[in-house]
Tab-separated table of C-alpha atoms in Angstrom:
chain	number	residue	atom	x	y	z
A	299	UNK	CA	-19.740	45.661	-113.566
A	300	UNK	CA	-17.039	46.715	-111.120
A	301	UNK	CA	-17.625	47.153	-107.391
A	302	UNK	CA	-16.686	50.171	-105.315
A	303	UNK	CA	-16.931	50.897	-101.601
A	304	UNK	CA	-18.801	54.109	-100.739
A	305	UNK	CA	-17.853	55.390	-97.287
A	306	UNK	CA	-19.888	58.595	-97.323
A	307	UNK	CA	-19.010	61.292	-94.790
A	308	UNK	CA	-18.475	61.085	-91.046
A	309	UNK	CA	-20.917	62.005	-88.340
A	310	UNK	CA	-19.230	62.330	-84.953
A	311	UNK	CA	-15.945	61.019	-86.319
A	312	UNK	CA	-14.370	58.295	-88.453
A	313	UNK	CA	-15.302	54.717	-87.663
A	314	UNK	CA	-12.462	52.846	-85.977
A	315	UNK	CA	-13.109	50.049	-88.483
A	316	UNK	CA	-12.907	52.286	-91.540
A	317	UNK	CA	-9.376	51.415	-92.595
A	318	UNK	CA	-9.922	47.689	-92.015
A	319	UNK	CA	-13.042	47.869	-94.172
A	320	UNK	CA	-11.173	49.569	-97.013
A	321	UNK	CA	-8.328	47.057	-96.853
A	322	UNK	CA	-10.829	44.191	-96.945
A	323	UNK	CA	-12.518	45.736	-99.988
A	324	UNK	CA	-9.150	46.047	-101.731
A	325	UNK	CA	-8.326	42.416	-100.871
A	326	UNK	CA	-11.699	41.327	-102.284
A	327	UNK	CA	-10.969	43.038	-105.581
A	328	UNK	CA	-13.137	46.112	-105.207
A	329	UNK	CA	-12.071	48.602	-107.845
A	330	UNK	CA	-12.545	51.851	-105.931
A	331	UNK	CA	-13.321	53.515	-102.608
A	332	UNK	CA	-15.301	56.767	-102.354
A	333	UNK	CA	-15.622	59.519	-99.759
A	334	UNK	CA	-18.119	62.356	-99.479
A	335	UNK	CA	-18.604	65.701	-97.764
A	336	UNK	CA	-21.593	67.676	-96.514
A	337	UNK	CA	-20.890	70.179	-93.725
A	338	UNK	CA	-18.400	68.305	-91.583
A	339	UNK	CA	-15.579	66.056	-92.752
A	340	UNK	CA	-14.089	66.876	-96.145
A	341	UNK	CA	-13.627	64.383	-98.970
A	342	UNK	CA	-9.952	64.762	-99.883
A	343	UNK	CA	-8.229	64.414	-96.484
A	344	UNK	CA	-9.797	61.014	-95.817
A	345	UNK	CA	-8.831	59.806	-99.304
A	346	UNK	CA	-5.224	60.871	-98.731
A	347	UNK	CA	-5.133	58.862	-95.504
A	348	UNK	CA	-6.650	55.865	-97.286
A	349	UNK	CA	-4.147	56.216	-100.137
A	350	UNK	CA	-1.279	55.903	-97.682
A	351	UNK	CA	-2.619	52.565	-96.404
A	352	UNK	CA	-3.592	50.934	-99.709
A	353	UNK	CA	-1.789	50.119	-102.932
A	354	UNK	CA	-4.234	49.468	-105.777
A	355	UNK	CA	-7.776	50.596	-105.096
A	356	UNK	CA	-9.083	53.686	-106.919
A	357	UNK	CA	-9.753	56.815	-104.847
A	358	UNK	CA	-12.980	58.643	-105.651
A	359	UNK	CA	-14.920	61.616	-104.313
A	360	UNK	CA	-18.682	61.114	-104.394
A	361	UNK	CA	-18.960	63.934	-104.230
A	362	UNK	CA	-16.646	66.881	-103.640
A	363	UNK	CA	-18.830	69.974	-103.465
A	364	UNK	CA	-18.063	72.650	-106.037
A	365	UNK	CA	-19.062	75.471	-103.704
A	366	UNK	CA	-16.394	74.367	-101.234
A	367	UNK	CA	-13.468	75.278	-103.480
A	368	UNK	CA	-12.509	77.290	-106.494
A	369	UNK	CA	-12.153	74.937	-109.478
A	370	UNK	CA	-8.384	75.533	-109.523
A	371	UNK	CA	-8.223	74.462	-105.863
A	372	UNK	CA	-10.156	71.296	-106.593
A	373	UNK	CA	-7.818	70.574	-109.500
A	374	UNK	CA	-4.827	71.066	-107.154
A	375	UNK	CA	-6.305	68.555	-104.700
A	376	UNK	CA	-6.803	66.010	-107.485
A	377	UNK	CA	-3.379	66.678	-109.000
A	378	UNK	CA	-1.602	66.288	-105.647
A	379	UNK	CA	-3.430	63.158	-104.551
A	380	UNK	CA	-2.989	61.593	-107.984
A	381	UNK	CA	0.781	61.977	-107.617
A	382	UNK	CA	0.821	60.663	-104.047
A	383	UNK	CA	-1.328	57.643	-104.923
A	384	UNK	CA	0.325	56.696	-108.201
A	385	UNK	CA	-2.578	57.723	-110.429
A	386	UNK	CA	-5.614	56.402	-108.596
A	387	UNK	CA	-7.898	59.461	-108.377
A	388	UNK	CA	-11.475	59.617	-109.682
A	389	UNK	CA	-12.808	63.143	-109.276
A	390	UNK	CA	-16.517	63.197	-108.531
A	391	UNK	CA	-18.076	66.660	-108.294
A	392	UNK	CA	-21.483	67.928	-107.237
A	393	UNK	CA	-23.134	71.346	-107.160
A	394	UNK	CA	-25.178	70.626	-103.983
A	395	UNK	CA	-28.239	72.804	-103.341
A	396	UNK	CA	-29.116	76.314	-102.178
A	397	UNK	CA	-29.492	75.332	-98.522
A	398	UNK	CA	-25.910	74.071	-98.292
A	399	UNK	CA	-24.260	76.471	-100.748
A	400	UNK	CA	-25.717	79.588	-99.145
A	401	UNK	CA	-26.113	78.314	-95.592
A	402	UNK	CA	-22.762	76.578	-95.157
A	403	UNK	CA	-20.428	78.022	-97.770
A	404	UNK	CA	-21.843	81.528	-97.546
A	405	UNK	CA	-22.048	82.153	-101.248
A	406	UNK	CA	-24.975	82.504	-103.653
A	407	UNK	CA	-26.341	79.428	-105.335
A	408	UNK	CA	-25.774	79.962	-109.071
A	409	UNK	CA	-28.774	81.199	-110.995
A	410	UNK	CA	-27.512	79.149	-113.934
A	411	UNK	CA	-26.478	75.807	-112.372
A	412	UNK	CA	-25.725	74.180	-115.723
A	413	UNK	CA	-23.442	77.026	-116.761
A	414	UNK	CA	-21.691	77.040	-113.376
A	415	UNK	CA	-21.050	73.295	-113.605
A	416	UNK	CA	-19.818	73.505	-117.186
A	417	UNK	CA	-17.397	76.332	-116.379
A	418	UNK	CA	-16.135	74.523	-113.267
A	419	UNK	CA	-15.338	71.370	-115.223
A	420	UNK	CA	-13.700	73.424	-117.967
A	421	UNK	CA	-11.288	75.055	-115.499
A	422	UNK	CA	-10.472	71.749	-113.783
A	423	UNK	CA	-9.657	70.150	-117.131
A	424	UNK	CA	-7.491	73.109	-118.184
A	425	UNK	CA	-5.426	72.753	-115.004
A	426	UNK	CA	-4.970	69.019	-115.427
A	427	UNK	CA	-4.070	69.259	-119.110
A	428	UNK	CA	-1.523	72.017	-118.398
A	429	UNK	CA	-1.394	72.959	-122.065
A	430	UNK	CA	-1.576	76.705	-121.414
A	431	UNK	CA	-2.391	79.206	-118.651
A	432	UNK	CA	-5.964	78.855	-117.444
A	433	UNK	CA	-8.265	81.263	-119.222
A	434	UNK	CA	-12.028	81.463	-119.123
A	435	UNK	CA	-14.284	84.434	-119.676
A	436	UNK	CA	-17.017	82.849	-117.620
A	437	UNK	CA	-20.182	83.923	-115.928
A	438	UNK	CA	-19.280	82.190	-112.667
A	439	UNK	CA	-15.602	81.251	-112.913
A	440	UNK	CA	-13.551	83.862	-114.761
A	441	UNK	CA	-9.812	83.303	-115.041
A	442	UNK	CA	-8.180	85.718	-114.593
A	443	UNK	CA	-10.873	87.411	-112.507
A	444	UNK	CA	-12.381	90.352	-114.341
A	445	UNK	CA	-15.124	91.525	-111.982
A	446	UNK	CA	-15.769	95.191	-111.210
A	447	UNK	CA	-14.346	94.803	-107.688
A	448	UNK	CA	-11.026	93.367	-108.910
A	449	UNK	CA	-7.679	95.149	-109.283
A	450	UNK	CA	-7.220	94.183	-112.901
A	451	UNK	CA	-3.796	92.779	-112.008
A	452	UNK	CA	-4.690	89.071	-112.259
A	453	UNK	CA	-2.378	86.957	-114.374
A	454	UNK	CA	-3.311	83.786	-116.238
A	455	UNK	CA	-1.328	80.893	-114.763
A	456	UNK	CA	-0.831	77.199	-115.280
A	457	UNK	CA	0.092	74.783	-112.494
A	458	UNK	CA	3.734	74.760	-111.393
A	459	UNK	CA	3.452	71.022	-110.771
A	460	UNK	CA	3.102	68.861	-113.855
A	461	UNK	CA	0.045	66.614	-113.378
A	462	UNK	CA	0.721	62.897	-113.289
A	463	UNK	CA	-2.304	62.357	-115.554
A	464	UNK	CA	-3.947	64.910	-117.802
A	465	UNK	CA	-7.036	62.715	-118.063
A	466	UNK	CA	-8.052	62.198	-114.426
A	467	UNK	CA	-11.677	60.984	-114.774
A	468	UNK	CA	-14.235	63.652	-113.890
A	469	UNK	CA	-17.657	62.394	-112.789
A	470	UNK	CA	-20.676	64.506	-111.921
A	471	UNK	CA	-23.489	64.002	-109.477
A	472	UNK	CA	-26.577	64.936	-111.500
A	473	UNK	CA	-30.265	64.404	-110.836
A	474	UNK	CA	-32.364	66.542	-113.190
A	475	UNK	CA	-32.827	65.644	-116.886
A	476	UNK	CA	-30.951	68.698	-118.223
A	477	UNK	CA	-28.107	68.169	-115.767
A	478	UNK	CA	-27.815	64.524	-116.774
A	479	UNK	CA	-27.787	65.434	-120.475
A	480	UNK	CA	-24.961	67.902	-119.852
A	481	UNK	CA	-23.070	65.324	-117.800
A	482	UNK	CA	-23.113	62.951	-120.755
A	483	UNK	CA	-21.620	65.725	-122.889
A	484	UNK	CA	-18.872	67.130	-120.640
A	485	UNK	CA	-17.913	64.460	-118.085
A	486	UNK	CA	-16.285	61.044	-118.028
A	487	UNK	CA	-18.930	59.578	-115.785
A	488	UNK	CA	-22.101	60.056	-113.795
A	489	UNK	CA	-22.863	59.464	-110.118
A	490	UNK	CA	-26.639	58.845	-109.867
A	491	UNK	CA	-28.123	59.237	-106.406
A	492	UNK	CA	-31.044	56.780	-106.454
A	493	UNK	CA	-30.768	54.058	-109.060
A	494	UNK	CA	-33.632	51.791	-109.915
A	495	UNK	CA	-32.386	48.739	-111.836
A	496	UNK	CA	-35.745	48.229	-113.537
A	497	UNK	CA	-36.853	51.809	-114.350
A	498	UNK	CA	-33.615	53.712	-115.000
A	499	UNK	CA	-34.485	54.539	-118.624
A	500	UNK	CA	-37.858	55.928	-117.570
A	501	UNK	CA	-36.657	57.834	-114.500
A	502	UNK	CA	-33.498	59.316	-115.978
A	503	UNK	CA	-34.455	59.518	-119.668
A	504	UNK	CA	-31.095	58.112	-120.704
A	505	UNK	CA	-30.282	57.665	-124.399
A	506	UNK	CA	-30.046	54.139	-125.740
A	507	UNK	CA	-26.322	54.539	-126.358
A	508	UNK	CA	-23.959	56.183	-123.886
A	509	UNK	CA	-20.571	57.699	-124.813
A	510	UNK	CA	-17.829	55.112	-125.178
A	511	UNK	CA	-16.045	54.513	-121.883
A	512	UNK	CA	-18.584	56.574	-119.942
A	513	UNK	CA	-18.887	55.524	-116.280
A	514	UNK	CA	-22.263	55.051	-114.621
A	515	UNK	CA	-21.616	54.673	-110.901
A	516	UNK	CA	-24.690	54.692	-108.642
A	517	UNK	CA	-24.561	54.081	-104.918
A	518	UNK	CA	-26.458	51.233	-103.348
A	519	UNK	CA	-27.002	50.481	-99.681
A	520	UNK	CA	-26.447	46.782	-99.095
A	521	UNK	CA	-27.003	44.538	-96.113
A	522	UNK	CA	-26.921	40.768	-95.747
A	523	UNK	CA	-29.674	39.892	-93.262
A	524	UNK	CA	-32.669	37.622	-92.766
A	525	UNK	CA	-35.258	40.295	-91.929
A	526	UNK	CA	-35.763	42.537	-94.974
A	527	UNK	CA	-37.904	45.088	-93.149
A	528	UNK	CA	-35.303	45.481	-90.425
A	529	UNK	CA	-32.534	45.659	-92.996
A	530	UNK	CA	-34.299	48.494	-94.811
A	531	UNK	CA	-34.360	50.774	-91.735
A	532	UNK	CA	-30.884	52.282	-92.385
A	533	UNK	CA	-31.910	52.890	-96.002
A	534	UNK	CA	-35.062	54.662	-94.845
A	535	UNK	CA	-33.067	56.698	-92.318
A	536	UNK	CA	-30.769	57.887	-95.102
A	537	UNK	CA	-33.712	58.723	-97.357
A	538	UNK	CA	-35.545	60.529	-94.573
A	539	UNK	CA	-32.530	62.779	-94.022
A	540	UNK	CA	-31.846	63.436	-97.702
A	541	UNK	CA	-35.486	64.035	-98.601
A	542	UNK	CA	-36.423	65.913	-95.453
A	543	UNK	CA	-33.241	67.590	-94.270
A	544	UNK	CA	-30.957	68.178	-97.247
A	545	UNK	CA	-32.719	70.980	-99.012
A	546	UNK	CA	-35.389	73.636	-98.608
A	547	UNK	CA	-39.025	72.650	-98.922
A	548	UNK	CA	-39.320	74.860	-101.997
A	549	UNK	CA	-36.164	73.548	-103.667
A	550	UNK	CA	-34.983	70.049	-102.843
A	551	UNK	CA	-33.430	68.133	-105.740
A	552	UNK	CA	-33.586	64.835	-103.829
A	553	UNK	CA	-37.294	65.205	-103.148
A	554	UNK	CA	-37.872	66.143	-106.775
A	555	UNK	CA	-36.117	62.965	-107.906
A	556	UNK	CA	-38.206	60.855	-105.542
A	557	UNK	CA	-41.274	62.509	-107.062
A	558	UNK	CA	-40.165	61.621	-110.592
A	559	UNK	CA	-39.814	58.041	-109.402
A	560	UNK	CA	-43.516	57.984	-108.531
A	561	UNK	CA	-43.457	58.998	-104.875
A	562	UNK	CA	-44.210	62.732	-104.989
A	563	UNK	CA	-46.896	62.680	-102.311
A	564	UNK	CA	-44.721	60.625	-99.980
A	565	UNK	CA	-41.713	62.910	-100.568
A	566	UNK	CA	-43.696	65.997	-99.559
A	567	UNK	CA	-44.972	64.238	-96.439
A	568	UNK	CA	-41.417	63.316	-95.427
A	569	UNK	CA	-40.408	66.966	-95.863
A	570	UNK	CA	-43.309	68.168	-93.723
A	571	UNK	CA	-42.526	65.741	-90.898
A	572	UNK	CA	-38.801	66.494	-90.949
A	573	UNK	CA	-39.399	70.258	-90.928
A	574	UNK	CA	-41.717	69.845	-87.940
A	575	UNK	CA	-38.962	68.082	-85.983
A	576	UNK	CA	-40.711	64.705	-86.234
A	577	UNK	CA	-37.700	62.943	-87.678
A	578	UNK	CA	-38.547	59.403	-86.591
A	579	UNK	CA	-41.948	59.741	-88.229
A	580	UNK	CA	-40.263	61.109	-91.355
A	581	UNK	CA	-38.097	58.000	-91.582
A	582	UNK	CA	-41.059	55.689	-91.096
A	583	UNK	CA	-42.950	57.597	-93.795
A	584	UNK	CA	-40.420	56.470	-96.403
A	585	UNK	CA	-42.204	53.719	-98.364
A	586	UNK	CA	-40.620	50.289	-97.989
A	587	UNK	CA	-41.125	49.748	-101.717
A	588	UNK	CA	-39.017	52.804	-102.578
A	589	UNK	CA	-36.235	51.931	-100.122
A	590	UNK	CA	-36.184	48.340	-101.371
A	591	UNK	CA	-36.115	49.318	-105.052
A	592	UNK	CA	-32.845	51.236	-104.705
A	593	UNK	CA	-31.000	48.900	-102.309
A	594	UNK	CA	-29.710	45.338	-101.954
A	595	UNK	CA	-31.072	43.997	-98.684
A	596	UNK	CA	-32.001	40.555	-97.415
A	597	UNK	CA	-30.786	36.943	-97.398
A	598	UNK	CA	-28.136	35.708	-99.799
A	599	UNK	CA	-30.541	34.286	-102.389
A	600	UNK	CA	-32.592	37.482	-102.492
A	601	UNK	CA	-29.538	39.693	-102.938
A	602	UNK	CA	-28.165	37.380	-105.632
A	603	UNK	CA	-31.360	37.576	-107.660
A	604	UNK	CA	-31.656	41.343	-107.321
A	605	UNK	CA	-27.987	41.934	-108.138
A	606	UNK	CA	-28.539	40.408	-111.561
A	607	UNK	CA	-31.042	43.164	-112.319
A	608	UNK	CA	-28.363	45.781	-111.601
A	609	UNK	CA	-25.880	43.966	-113.838
A	610	UNK	CA	-28.270	43.951	-116.829
A	611	UNK	CA	-28.377	47.748	-117.123
A	612	UNK	CA	-25.750	50.366	-118.010
A	613	UNK	CA	-24.096	50.426	-114.575
A	614	UNK	CA	-20.308	50.165	-114.913
A	615	UNK	CA	-19.418	50.659	-111.230
A	616	UNK	CA	-21.693	49.768	-108.328
A	617	UNK	CA	-20.682	51.802	-105.272
A	618	UNK	CA	-21.659	49.772	-102.224
A	619	UNK	CA	-22.478	51.450	-98.925
A	620	UNK	CA	-22.098	48.886	-96.171
A	621	UNK	CA	-20.037	48.741	-92.969
A	622	UNK	CA	-20.375	44.961	-92.908
A	623	UNK	CA	-17.428	42.886	-94.231
A	624	UNK	CA	-19.704	39.862	-94.726
A	625	UNK	CA	-21.918	41.882	-97.074
A	626	UNK	CA	-18.886	43.111	-99.015
A	627	UNK	CA	-17.599	39.554	-99.343
A	628	UNK	CA	-20.968	38.286	-100.562
A	629	UNK	CA	-21.221	40.936	-103.274
A	630	UNK	CA	-17.655	40.271	-104.415
A	631	UNK	CA	-18.441	36.569	-104.662
A	632	UNK	CA	-21.725	37.103	-106.524
A	633	UNK	CA	-20.157	39.621	-108.926
A	634	UNK	CA	-17.117	37.502	-109.751
């Protein structure tokens, strides 16, 4: 099991320690570093900056939102950064949800999410392979565009720049059973949101055998500390925001996943509190048991024992979210 460093997205701005943290992770042998985007900082600019200050570590997006860019634009980002970094890009993509797609990007959430994802990946792969001009008679991503409001003058094109790698790994953030099944069929890897090391087969209904070379790269919040309850507070804050604030009450994929993990009543309560502006109460309503199950928090011996449970499953890359160099060092030591 390889280790990665998951930086997420920025709030008010980038941490002044961000670059030092990435360099420490690279020195410790971490295999990859990952950025994210919501409705603030974008994923690719930060990775380009990191690429310029590192030499070996892989550069992943977890995730780049599909609604933010046409698939050809996303492929251009990956193609360009792959050249600049010497072939270090891992392209993680996610569809997001209706609240973000329609509220932030100002476009309709696809009525057929699986089809939209499949077409998006198809176009990205066509660009990176550069075998022929990009063509797709799609429902969501037609190339050339053939809609009734078009001019009819579109021309099928292939990238002017030859990609450094035709096989840049494409990973998908997927939560629902059908989405996960499609991910196994069309992608090189999967970015699970909440991973339970003991119940992954039950929660995600994964097949006994995964495709050869397929990456399973869940994120885990980690913190070396003596007080477990205190160490779980940042995990609960993250969960409170994702469950309560990242999605509509009627359609929230994160809350649905929490429900499938056995916490449906608690998920709905978190949503109610968050919607009512009672955010602190929403965070405290996150069960400690749920936060603890999907994280690595506590003293050294406790983390060591729990890490072994993560290593026994199908996880190939554990993406660690932690701003603490001591925690990163401990995990590198325990995973050696």
